[in-house]
mmCIF file of C-alpha atoms in Angstrom:
data_model
loop_
_atom_site.group_PDB
_atom_site.id
_atom_site.type_symbol
_atom_site.label_atom_id
_atom_site.label_comp_id
_atom_site.label_asym_id
_atom_site.label_seq_id
_atom_site.Cartn_x
_atom_site.Cartn_y
_atom_site.Cartn_z
ATOM 1 C CA MET A 1002 4.447 -33.292 -12.112
ATOM 2 C CA ALA A 1003 1.397 -35.152 -10.852
ATOM 3 C CA PHE A 1004 -0.862 -32.106 -10.576
ATOM 4 C CA GLU A 1005 -0.745 -29.689 -13.493
ATOM 5 C CA GLN A 1006 -2.724 -27.103 -11.495
ATOM 6 C CA LEU A 1007 0.197 -26.817 -9.054
ATOM 7 C CA LYS A 1008 2.600 -25.419 -11.627
ATOM 8 C CA LEU A 1009 3.843 -22.019 -10.532
ATOM 9 C CA SER A 1010 3.179 -20.696 -14.025
ATOM 10 C CA SER A 1011 -0.505 -21.610 -13.601
ATOM 11 C CA GLN A 1012 -0.999 -19.590 -10.430
ATOM 12 C CA LEU A 1013 -2.756 -16.224 -10.439
ATOM 13 C CA CYS A 1014 -1.419 -15.631 -6.929
ATOM 14 C CA PHE A 1015 2.175 -15.882 -8.158
ATOM 15 C CA ARG A 1016 1.535 -13.428 -10.981
ATOM 16 C CA LEU A 1017 -0.011 -10.933 -8.544
ATOM 17 C CA TYR A 1018 2.790 -11.475 -6.019
ATOM 18 C CA SER A 1019 5.486 -11.042 -8.682
ATOM 19 C CA ALA A 1020 3.851 -7.947 -10.162
ATOM 20 C CA SER A 1021 3.448 -6.415 -6.701
ATOM 21 C CA ARG A 1022 7.088 -7.031 -5.794
ATOM 22 C CA LEU A 1023 8.378 -5.702 -9.113
ATOM 23 C CA VAL A 1024 6.204 -2.585 -9.004
ATOM 24 C CA THR A 1025 7.272 -1.909 -5.412
ATOM 25 C CA GLN A 1026 10.939 -2.335 -6.395
ATOM 26 C CA THR A 1027 10.385 0.096 -9.265
ATOM 27 C CA TYR A 1028 9.161 2.738 -6.804
ATOM 28 C CA ASN A 1029 12.290 2.442 -4.656
ATOM 29 C CA PRO A 1030 14.655 4.728 -6.631
ATOM 30 C CA PHE A 1031 12.025 7.487 -6.682
ATOM 31 C CA LEU A 1032 11.256 7.073 -2.982
ATOM 32 C CA ASP A 1033 14.952 6.914 -2.064
ATOM 33 C CA LYS A 1034 15.182 10.524 -3.276
ATOM 34 C CA LEU A 1035 12.448 11.387 -0.769
ATOM 35 C CA GLY A 1036 14.172 9.388 1.972
ATOM 36 C CA ILE A 1037 11.204 7.084 2.580
ATOM 37 C CA THR A 1038 10.278 3.465 1.962
ATOM 38 C CA TYR A 1039 7.301 2.217 -0.027
ATOM 39 C CA PRO A 1040 5.205 1.432 3.105
ATOM 40 C CA GLN A 1041 6.019 4.912 4.454
ATOM 41 C CA TYR A 1042 4.960 6.385 1.095
ATOM 42 C CA LEU A 1043 1.590 4.651 1.439
ATOM 43 C CA VAL A 1044 1.078 6.116 4.919
ATOM 44 C CA MET A 1045 2.089 9.552 3.665
ATOM 45 C CA MET A 1046 -0.412 9.350 0.791
ATOM 46 C CA VAL A 1047 -3.187 8.493 3.250
ATOM 47 C CA LEU A 1048 -2.236 11.514 5.370
ATOM 48 C CA TRP A 1049 -1.776 13.888 2.420
ATOM 49 C CA GLU A 1050 -5.307 12.997 1.386
ATOM 50 C CA THR A 1051 -6.690 13.546 4.910
ATOM 51 C CA ASP A 1052 -4.428 14.668 7.736
ATOM 52 C CA ASN A 1053 -4.991 13.935 11.456
ATOM 53 C CA GLN A 1054 -6.183 10.338 11.352
ATOM 54 C CA PRO A 1055 -6.288 7.596 13.973
ATOM 55 C CA VAL A 1056 -3.741 4.822 13.483
ATOM 56 C CA ASN A 1057 -6.518 2.250 13.080
ATOM 57 C CA ASP A 1058 -8.106 4.275 10.236
ATOM 58 C CA ILE A 1059 -4.770 4.444 8.427
ATOM 59 C CA ALA A 1060 -4.312 0.688 8.866
ATOM 60 C CA HIS A 1061 -7.831 0.029 7.572
ATOM 61 C CA LYS A 1062 -7.256 2.133 4.438
ATOM 62 C CA LEU A 1063 -4.018 0.266 3.736
ATOM 63 C CA LEU A 1064 -5.628 -3.144 4.382
ATOM 64 C CA LEU A 1065 -3.128 -3.761 7.177
ATOM 65 C CA GLU A 1066 -3.336 -4.609 10.853
ATOM 66 C CA THR A 1067 -2.799 -1.822 13.374
ATOM 67 C CA ASN A 1068 0.146 -3.699 14.891
ATOM 68 C CA THR A 1069 1.843 -3.578 11.472
ATOM 69 C CA VAL A 1070 1.253 0.141 10.955
ATOM 70 C CA THR A 1071 2.184 1.304 14.476
ATOM 71 C CA PRO A 1072 5.947 0.542 14.250
ATOM 72 C CA LEU A 1073 6.009 2.085 10.782
ATOM 73 C CA ILE A 1074 4.455 5.298 12.105
ATOM 74 C CA GLN A 1075 6.830 5.291 15.090
ATOM 75 C CA ARG A 1076 9.797 5.238 12.679
ATOM 76 C CA MET A 1077 8.210 8.037 10.646
ATOM 77 C CA GLU A 1078 7.795 10.050 13.838
ATOM 78 C CA LYS A 1079 11.521 9.649 14.587
ATOM 79 C CA MET A 1080 12.217 10.868 11.038
ATOM 80 C CA GLY A 1081 10.196 14.012 11.761
ATOM 81 C CA LEU A 1082 7.493 13.308 9.154
ATOM 82 C CA VAL A 1083 4.550 12.767 11.513
ATOM 83 C CA ILE A 1084 3.552 13.261 15.127
ATOM 84 C CA ARG A 1085 1.240 11.136 17.220
ATOM 85 C CA THR A 1086 -1.090 12.673 19.778
ATOM 86 C CA ARG A 1087 -3.739 11.257 22.074
ATOM 87 C CA GLY A 1088 -7.309 11.297 20.840
ATOM 88 C CA MET A 1089 -9.576 13.965 22.332
ATOM 89 C CA VAL A 1090 -12.522 11.599 22.844
ATOM 90 C CA ASP A 1091 -10.573 8.431 23.605
ATOM 91 C CA SER A 1092 -7.123 8.969 25.095
ATOM 92 C CA ARG A 1093 -6.141 5.396 24.139
ATOM 93 C CA GLN A 1094 -6.467 6.355 20.487
ATOM 94 C CA ARG A 1095 -3.427 7.799 18.702
ATOM 95 C CA ILE A 1096 -3.997 10.466 16.061
ATOM 96 C CA VAL A 1097 -1.319 10.760 13.381
ATOM 97 C CA SER A 1098 -0.630 14.180 11.878
ATOM 98 C CA LEU A 1099 1.839 15.420 9.315
ATOM 99 C CA THR A 1100 4.627 17.691 10.478
ATOM 100 C CA LYS A 1101 5.778 20.678 8.440
ATOM 101 C CA GLU A 1102 8.470 18.423 6.948
ATOM 102 C CA GLY A 1103 5.891 15.754 6.084
ATOM 103 C CA LYS A 1104 3.644 18.307 4.413
ATOM 104 C CA SER A 1105 6.511 19.833 2.436
ATOM 105 C CA MET A 1106 7.418 16.410 1.010
ATOM 106 C CA GLU A 1107 4.065 16.223 -0.807
ATOM 107 C CA LYS A 1108 5.122 18.519 -3.663
ATOM 108 C CA GLU A 1109 8.123 16.354 -4.562
ATOM 109 C CA ALA A 1110 6.155 13.124 -4.054
ATOM 110 C CA ALA A 1111 3.519 14.362 -6.512
ATOM 111 C CA LYS A 1112 6.059 13.684 -9.282
ATOM 112 C CA VAL A 1113 6.306 9.967 -8.474
ATOM 113 C CA PRO A 1114 3.135 8.737 -10.278
ATOM 114 C CA GLN A 1115 4.223 10.363 -13.559
ATOM 115 C CA CYS A 1116 7.741 8.967 -13.124
ATOM 116 C CA MET A 1117 6.201 5.522 -12.700
ATOM 117 C CA LEU A 1118 4.078 5.924 -15.853
ATOM 118 C CA ASN A 1119 7.190 6.992 -17.762
ATOM 119 C CA HIS A 1120 9.051 3.957 -16.449
ATOM 120 C CA PHE A 1121 6.211 1.596 -17.439
ATOM 121 C CA SER A 1122 6.239 3.178 -20.898
ATOM 122 C CA LYS A 1123 9.985 2.531 -21.233
ATOM 123 C CA CYS A 1124 9.279 -1.092 -20.282
ATOM 124 C CA GLY A 1125 6.727 -1.426 -23.105
ATOM 125 C CA LEU A 1126 3.497 -0.903 -21.161
ATOM 126 C CA SER A 1127 1.395 1.960 -22.496
ATOM 127 C CA LYS A 1128 -0.389 4.468 -20.290
ATOM 128 C CA GLU A 1129 -3.686 3.023 -21.557
ATOM 129 C CA GLU A 1130 -2.652 -0.512 -20.581
ATOM 130 C CA VAL A 1131 -1.699 0.680 -17.094
ATOM 131 C CA PHE A 1132 -5.071 2.401 -16.715
ATOM 132 C CA GLN A 1133 -6.865 -0.759 -17.936
ATOM 133 C CA LEU A 1134 -5.394 -2.611 -14.965
ATOM 134 C CA VAL A 1135 -6.925 -0.230 -12.416
ATOM 135 C CA PRO A 1136 -10.623 -1.242 -12.639
ATOM 136 C CA LEU A 1137 -9.743 -4.944 -12.810
ATOM 137 C CA LEU A 1138 -7.516 -4.717 -9.747
ATOM 138 C CA ASP A 1139 -10.139 -2.613 -7.938
ATOM 139 C CA LYS A 1140 -12.762 -5.261 -8.688
ATOM 140 C CA LEU A 1141 -10.476 -8.023 -7.415
ATOM 141 C CA ILE A 1142 -9.626 -6.084 -4.244
ATOM 142 C CA ASP A 1143 -13.241 -5.108 -3.556
ATOM 143 C CA SER A 1144 -14.485 -8.654 -4.058
ATOM 144 C CA LEU A 1145 -11.858 -10.123 -1.717
ATOM 145 C CA LYS A 1146 -11.345 -7.563 1.054
ATOM 146 C CA ASP A 1147 -14.564 -8.323 2.898
ATOM 147 C CA HIS A 1148 -13.994 -12.066 2.796
ATOM 148 C CA THR A 1149 -11.710 -13.612 5.364
ATOM 149 C CA LYS A 1150 -10.513 -17.184 5.462
ATOM 150 C CA ASP A 1151 -13.495 -17.921 7.728
ATOM 151 C CA ASN A 1152 -15.853 -17.154 4.847
ATOM 152 C CA PHE A 1153 -14.242 -19.822 2.698
ATOM 153 C CA GLU A 1154 -14.065 -22.721 5.151
ATOM 154 C CA ASP A 1155 -16.901 -24.517 3.372
ATOM 155 C CA GLU A 1156 -15.018 -24.225 0.060
ATOM 156 C CA VAL A 1157 -11.907 -25.927 1.375
ATOM 157 C CA GLU A 1158 -12.329 -29.658 1.102
ATOM 158 C CA GLU A 1159 -10.107 -32.259 2.673
ATOM 159 C CA LYS A 1160 -9.231 -34.990 0.217
#
């Protein structure tokens, strides 16, 4: 290999990507019992924390585009978990609210984080090690989320 820095094993991005995929896959058996997918679980957590939110606020909290979240919410509406209503101030805005079924799912979903910690423990990762990851990942996310590719144009050099 001509460029050592291009080895997959040298890439932070690949480690983060792999960890994200594996963690998401680990959630699947727990979420299957609830009848929802991982992205739907994220939306539900946003709404369990604060119900009756505009679609764009939900998207912002999940670091996603509105056009990614809208079809997800539409599917959740068909499942009977949420309803969408027009905004009172701006009728173009869609407010997402939990249904009775969506609210009742919260109690069972509250078991998922502990199940995940138990699973990590079985895989050899202690609770303390998991909790050590949180501030580092938060720092990484916070430092990157306000910077778009436009902010880094001067750092990209053509060779």
